[in-house]
Coordinates of C-alpha atoms in Angstrom, one line a residue:
M1 CA -19.3 -4.2 -0.3
A2 CA -17.7 -7.6 -1.0
S3 CA -18.8 -10.5 1.1
T4 CA -16.5 -11.4 4.0
S5 CA -17.4 -15.1 3.9
A6 CA -15.3 -17.9 2.3
E7 CA -17.0 -17.2 -1.0
S8 CA -15.9 -13.5 -1.0
R9 CA -14.8 -12.1 -4.3
P10 CA -13.8 -8.7 -5.7
V11 CA -16.7 -6.4 -6.3
T12 CA -17.3 -4.5 -9.5
A13 CA -17.3 -0.8 -10.0
A14 CA -21.1 -0.9 -10.6
E15 CA -21.7 -2.7 -7.3
A16 CA -19.5 -0.3 -5.4
A17 CA -21.0 2.8 -7.0
S18 CA -24.4 1.8 -5.7
G19 CA -23.4 3.1 -2.3
T20 CA -23.1 6.7 -1.1
A21 CA -20.0 8.6 -0.1
G22 CA -19.0 7.5 3.3
E23 CA -21.2 4.5 3.5
V24 CA -20.0 2.1 6.2
A25 CA -20.7 -1.6 6.7
G26 CA -19.6 -3.9 9.6
C27 CA -17.9 -7.2 8.9
L28 CA -16.3 -10.0 10.8
G29 CA -18.9 -9.8 13.5
G30 CA -18.6 -6.0 13.7
T31 CA -14.9 -6.1 14.7
V32 CA -13.9 -4.5 11.4
H33 CA -15.7 -1.7 9.4
L34 CA -15.5 -1.2 5.6
A35 CA -16.3 2.3 4.2
H36 CA -17.2 3.1 0.6
A37 CA -16.5 6.6 -0.8
Q38 CA -16.4 8.3 -4.2
A39 CA -15.4 11.9 -4.8
S40 CA -17.7 12.2 -7.8
P41 CA -19.9 9.9 -9.9
T42 CA -17.1 9.5 -12.5
A43 CA -14.2 9.2 -9.9
P44 CA -12.7 5.9 -8.7
A45 CA -14.7 4.0 -6.1
V46 CA -12.7 3.5 -2.8
I47 CA -13.0 1.0 0.0
A48 CA -11.2 1.6 3.3
A49 CA -11.1 -0.5 6.4
G50 CA -10.9 0.4 10.1
F51 CA -11.4 -1.0 13.5
S52 CA -14.0 1.7 14.0
A53 CA -16.7 3.2 11.7
Y54 CA -15.2 6.7 12.1
A55 CA -11.7 5.6 11.1
A56 CA -12.9 3.7 8.1
R57 CA -15.2 6.5 6.8
T58 CA -12.5 9.2 7.4
R59 CA -9.9 7.2 5.5
A60 CA -12.2 6.3 2.6
R61 CA -13.2 10.0 2.1
A62 CA -9.6 11.2 2.2
R63 CA -8.5 8.4 -0.2
A64 CA -11.3 9.1 -2.6
T65 CA -10.4 12.7 -2.9
A66 CA -6.7 12.0 -3.4
L67 CA -7.3 9.3 -6.0
D68 CA -9.7 11.6 -7.9
L69 CA -7.0 14.3 -8.1
L70 CA -4.3 11.9 -9.1
H71 CA -6.5 10.6 -11.9
R72 CA -7.1 14.2 -13.1
L73 CA -3.4 15.0 -13.4
P74 CA -3.1 16.4 -17.0
P75 CA -1.7 14.2 -19.7
G76 CA 0.1 17.2 -21.2
P77 CA 2.4 19.9 -19.6
E78 CA 0.8 21.4 -16.6
P79 CA 1.3 25.2 -15.9
V80 CA 3.4 25.4 -12.8
A81 CA 2.9 28.4 -10.6
G82 CA 6.0 30.5 -9.9
T83 CA 9.5 29.7 -10.9
G84 CA 12.4 27.7 -9.6
G85 CA 12.4 24.4 -7.8
R86 CA 14.6 21.3 -8.2
R87 CA 13.7 19.2 -11.1
L88 CA 13.6 15.4 -10.7
R89 CA 13.8 13.3 -13.8
L90 CA 12.1 10.0 -14.7
T91 CA 15.6 8.4 -14.5
D92 CA 15.7 9.3 -10.8
F93 CA 12.8 6.8 -10.3
V94 CA 13.2 4.2 -13.1
P95 CA 16.5 3.1 -14.7
G96 CA 17.0 3.3 -18.4
P97 CA 17.1 6.0 -21.1
L98 CA 13.7 7.8 -20.6
E99 CA 12.3 11.0 -22.0
D100 CA 10.8 13.4 -19.5
G101 CA 7.3 14.7 -20.0
P102 CA 4.9 16.9 -18.0
V103 CA 5.7 17.9 -14.4
V104 CA 3.8 18.4 -11.2
V105 CA 4.7 20.3 -8.0
G106 CA 6.0 18.6 -4.8
T107 CA 7.6 19.6 -1.5
G108 CA 10.5 17.9 0.3
L109 CA 9.3 16.5 3.6
L110 CA 12.7 17.2 5.4
T111 CA 13.9 20.4 3.7
G112 CA 10.7 22.0 2.5
E113 CA 12.4 22.4 -0.8
R114 CA 10.2 22.8 -3.9
Y115 CA 10.4 20.1 -6.5
L116 CA 9.2 19.7 -10.1
L117 CA 8.3 16.0 -10.4
P118 CA 7.6 13.8 -13.5
A119 CA 3.8 13.5 -13.6
E120 CA 4.3 9.9 -14.7
V121 CA 5.4 8.7 -11.3
C122 CA 2.4 10.5 -9.6
R123 CA -0.5 10.0 -12.0
L124 CA -2.9 7.1 -11.7
G125 CA -5.2 5.5 -14.3
E126 CA -4.2 4.0 -17.6
S127 CA -0.7 4.7 -18.8
D128 CA 1.4 3.7 -21.8
G129 CA 4.6 5.1 -20.3
A130 CA 7.7 3.6 -18.8
V131 CA 6.4 3.8 -15.2
E132 CA 3.7 1.5 -13.9
P133 CA 1.0 3.5 -12.1
T134 CA 0.8 2.6 -8.4
E135 CA -1.3 3.6 -5.5
V136 CA 1.6 3.2 -3.1
G137 CA 2.0 6.4 -1.1
V138 CA -1.5 7.8 -1.7
V139 CA -2.3 10.0 1.3
D140 CA -5.4 8.7 3.1
N141 CA -4.3 8.5 6.8
G142 CA -1.8 11.4 7.0
V143 CA 1.5 12.1 5.3
S144 CA 3.6 10.1 7.8
A145 CA 1.5 7.0 7.2
A146 CA 2.0 7.4 3.4
V147 CA 5.8 7.5 3.9
A148 CA 5.6 4.4 6.1
E149 CA 3.6 2.7 3.4
L150 CA 6.3 3.6 0.8
L151 CA 9.0 2.2 3.1
A152 CA 7.0 -1.1 3.8
H153 CA 6.5 -1.7 0.1
D154 CA 10.2 -1.2 -0.6
V155 CA 11.3 -3.6 2.1
V156 CA 8.9 -6.4 1.1
T157 CA 9.5 -5.9 -2.7
R158 CA 13.2 -6.2 -2.3
W159 CA 12.9 -9.2 0.0
W160 CA 10.6 -10.9 -2.4
A161 CA 13.1 -10.5 -5.3
D162 CA 16.0 -11.7 -3.1
P163 CA 14.8 -13.5 0.1
R164 CA 18.2 -13.9 1.8
Q165 CA 16.9 -12.7 5.2
R166 CA 14.6 -15.0 7.1
I167 CA 11.1 -13.6 7.4
L168 CA 9.5 -14.1 10.8
R169 CA 6.1 -15.8 11.2
V170 CA 3.9 -14.2 13.9
S171 CA 0.6 -15.9 12.9
R172 CA 0.3 -17.8 16.2
Y173 CA 0.2 -14.4 18.1
L174 CA -2.6 -12.9 16.1
D175 CA -5.0 -13.0 19.1
R176 CA -2.6 -10.6 20.8
L177 CA -1.9 -8.5 17.7
L178 CA -5.4 -7.9 16.5
P179 CA -8.4 -6.6 18.4
P180 CA -10.5 -9.1 20.4
G181 CA -12.8 -11.2 18.3
V182 CA -11.2 -10.6 14.9
V183 CA -9.4 -13.9 14.5
E184 CA -12.3 -15.9 15.8
A185 CA -14.8 -14.1 13.5
A186 CA -12.5 -14.6 10.5
S187 CA -12.1 -18.3 11.3
G188 CA -15.9 -18.7 11.7
L189 CA -16.4 -17.4 8.1
G190 CA -13.8 -19.8 6.7
L191 CA -11.1 -17.2 6.3
W192 CA -7.4 -17.7 7.3
V193 CA -5.1 -14.9 8.4
S194 CA -1.3 -15.2 8.3
A195 CA 1.1 -12.6 9.5
F196 CA 4.9 -12.2 8.9
V197 CA 7.4 -9.6 10.0
L198 CA 10.6 -8.3 8.4
P199 CA 12.7 -6.2 10.8
A200 CA 14.1 -3.0 9.2
P201 CA 16.3 -0.2 10.7
G202 CA 14.0 1.8 13.1
A203 CA 10.8 0.0 12.1
R204 CA 8.8 -3.2 11.9
I205 CA 7.4 -4.3 8.5
A206 CA 4.4 -6.6 8.5
L207 CA 3.1 -8.7 5.6
V208 CA -0.4 -10.0 6.3
G209 CA -2.5 -12.3 4.1
V210 CA -6.3 -12.9 4.3
G211 CA -7.5 -15.9 2.4
G212 CA -10.2 -18.5 1.8
E213 CA -11.2 -19.2 -1.8
G214 CA -9.0 -16.3 -2.9
A215 CA -6.3 -14.3 -1.0
T216 CA -5.3 -10.7 -0.6
M217 CA -2.1 -9.5 0.9
A218 CA -0.9 -6.2 2.2
V219 CA 2.0 -4.6 4.0
A220 CA 2.6 -1.9 6.6
A221 CA 5.4 -0.3 8.5
A222 CA 5.1 0.9 12.1
R223 CA 7.0 1.4 15.3
T224 CA 5.8 -1.9 16.8
V225 CA 4.8 -5.3 15.4
K226 CA 1.3 -4.9 16.7
E227 CA 0.8 -1.6 15.0
A228 CA 2.3 -2.9 11.7
V229 CA 0.2 -6.1 11.7
G230 CA -3.0 -4.3 12.5
E231 CA -2.5 -1.8 9.7
A232 CA -1.5 -4.5 7.2
F233 CA -4.5 -6.5 8.1
L234 CA -6.9 -3.6 7.5
R235 CA -5.3 -3.0 4.1
A236 CA -5.7 -6.6 3.2
M237 CA -9.4 -6.5 4.2
A238 CA -10.0 -3.4 2.2
S239 CA -8.3 -5.0 -0.8
R240 CA -10.8 -7.9 -0.6
A241 CA -13.6 -5.4 -1.0
Q242 CA -11.9 -3.1 -3.5
P243 CA -13.5 -2.8 -7.0
W244 CA -10.5 -4.0 -8.9
D245 CA -11.6 -2.7 -12.3
E246 CA -11.0 0.8 -10.9
L247 CA -7.4 0.0 -10.2
P248 CA -4.4 0.7 -12.5
A249 CA -3.9 -2.3 -14.8
G250 CA -0.7 -3.4 -13.0
D251 CA -2.3 -3.4 -9.6
S252 CA -5.4 -5.2 -10.8
L253 CA -3.5 -7.9 -12.6
R254 CA -1.2 -8.5 -9.6
R255 CA -4.1 -8.8 -7.2
L256 CA -5.8 -11.3 -9.5
V257 CA -2.7 -13.4 -9.6
V258 CA -2.5 -13.4 -5.8
W259 CA -6.3 -14.0 -5.5
H260 CA -6.2 -17.1 -7.7
R261 CA -2.9 -18.6 -6.4
E262 CA -3.3 -18.1 -2.7
A263 CA -2.1 -21.6 -1.9
D264 CA 1.2 -21.0 -3.8
Y265 CA 1.8 -17.7 -2.0
L266 CA 1.0 -19.1 1.4
A267 CA 3.3 -22.1 0.7
Y268 CA 6.1 -19.8 -0.4
L269 CA 5.9 -17.7 2.7
E270 CA 5.7 -20.7 5.0
R271 CA 8.8 -22.2 3.5
S272 CA 10.6 -18.9 3.8
A273 CA 9.6 -18.2 7.4
V274 CA 10.8 -19.1 10.9
D275 CA 8.7 -18.7 14.0
A276 CA 9.3 -15.4 15.9
G277 CA 9.7 -15.4 19.6
S278 CA 7.0 -13.6 21.7
R279 CA 9.6 -11.1 22.8
L280 CA 9.5 -9.5 19.4
L281 CA 5.9 -8.4 19.9
G282 CA 6.8 -5.9 22.6
E283 CA 9.9 -4.4 21.1
P284 CA 9.5 -0.9 19.7
G285 CA 11.3 0.0 16.5
G286 CA 12.5 3.2 18.0
L287 CA 10.4 5.5 15.8
R288 CA 8.3 8.5 16.5
P289 CA 5.5 9.2 14.0
S290 CA 7.3 12.5 13.0
N291 CA 10.5 10.9 11.8
W292 CA 9.3 8.5 9.1
A293 CA 10.6 10.9 6.5
D294 CA 14.1 10.7 8.0
V295 CA 14.0 6.9 8.0
A296 CA 13.0 6.9 4.4
S297 CA 15.7 9.4 3.5
R298 CA 18.4 7.2 5.0
R299 CA 17.1 4.2 3.2
F300 CA 16.5 5.7 -0.2
G301 CA 19.3 8.3 -0.3
H302 CA 16.8 11.1 -1.0
E303 CA 14.1 12.8 1.0
P304 CA 10.5 11.8 0.3
V305 CA 8.5 14.3 -1.7
A306 CA 4.9 15.2 -1.0
V307 CA 2.9 15.6 -4.3
T308 CA 0.3 18.4 -4.3
A309 CA -2.7 18.7 -6.7
G310 CA -6.0 20.5 -7.1
P311 CA -6.8 24.1 -6.6
S312 CA -5.9 24.0 -2.9
R313 CA -2.6 22.2 -3.6
Q314 CA -3.4 19.5 -1.1
V315 CA -1.0 16.7 -0.5
V316 CA -2.3 13.6 -2.3
K317 CA 0.7 11.3 -2.7
V318 CA 4.3 10.7 -1.5
V319 CA 7.0 9.6 -3.9
C320 CA 10.8 9.1 -3.4
P321 CA 13.6 8.3 -5.8
G322 CA 15.1 4.9 -5.0
A323 CA 11.8 3.4 -3.8
A324 CA 11.1 0.1 -5.6
C325 CA 7.4 0.6 -6.4
H326 CA 7.5 2.1 -9.9
R327 CA 9.2 -0.7 -11.8
P328 CA 7.0 -3.3 -13.6
V329 CA 7.2 -6.9 -12.8
P330 CA 9.8 -8.8 -14.9
P331 CA 8.2 -10.9 -17.6
G332 CA 7.9 -14.6 -16.7
T333 CA 7.8 -14.0 -13.0
V334 CA 6.0 -17.0 -11.5
L335 CA 4.9 -15.4 -8.3
P336 CA 5.2 -11.7 -8.6
C337 CA 5.5 -9.7 -5.3
P338 CA 2.0 -9.5 -4.0
V339 CA 2.3 -5.8 -3.0
D340 CA 4.8 -3.9 -5.2

C-alpha cells in the first residue's frame, strides 16, 4: 500500500503484487480502509478504498475481476454468440472518420436491447487506436454506481473545458460530510482535503482533492452532497495508493500531471469556486438508485450500455455514446482535466 503520510507516493506494480487478493490495511487512523486485489498473477493490481474493511475488500475484488476481463478482450474480431443486435460505431463515441474493428456484446440498461459495441471503447491496456482507454464506468460497486461515475466524469470534464458555471466550495463542511475523525487524521498526517460540488439535473456531482506533496483528485455523482463527497473522497484515496504503471497510459500520465502540479490545480479550483451555503448539504438531488440510467439517457441522448465479458458474460463496464470520457486531451493543454 502507499503511505498515507505527507510523503506518500504512487506504489509500483511490484510493491502492490506483494500482497494477497483481498488484503486490507487501515489508514488515516483506521477511519479509511484500503484493499488490494489481483485476479491472477499477471492481471492488473487494484486498490480500492472504503469506510469499512468489508466494503473496501468487496470492491477491490470486483474491480480486479472486471479489469482482468477488460484487459483480456481480444485484439481481433470476437465471435459473437447468436445473431442480431443493434450495432454502435466508433463514430458514436468519438467524432471523426474512424474505421470500425472488433465488437463485444452489451445490453441497454433501459430497454434491455442487445448491442454490438466497438471493443475499442471497452478494452483496457495499451492501445494505438483512436480511443483513449479509460477505466471510467468499470463495474466495482454495482451497475448503478458505474452509471453514476460515467455521469460525474462527463459533468466535470465538460465544466473543466468551459467553466462558465460557478463551482461550489464545500471544504469547510468536510467534518459533516465525511465520517468522524477522517479530516482530523488527514490533517495530522500533513494532508489537505478540498471538496467542490457541481449541481446537475437530478444529482449532485462532487470533485474532491487529497494532497500534500502530491495530489490526487476524483469525482462522484450521488443523490446528496454528502454521498457524492464521501464517494469521491474514497476514489481519491484509492488513487493515491494505486500502482500507476498498471493503468492505461492516458490515465497514468494525467495522474502524474495532477500529482506534480497540485498547487496549480488547487489554485485553479479556488479561483473558480464560491462558498456553498450549508443548506445545500441537506438537499437531495431527487434520485433513486434505480434511475441513474434514466438520468444518463436524458443527458447523453442514448441509454447507457452494460458491457459483458468472460464465460459467464458478467457486466464489467458501462459505456454510453455522448459521454465525454473517450476523447484524448488536446495537445498543449496546460492543466488537463484531472479526472477525464
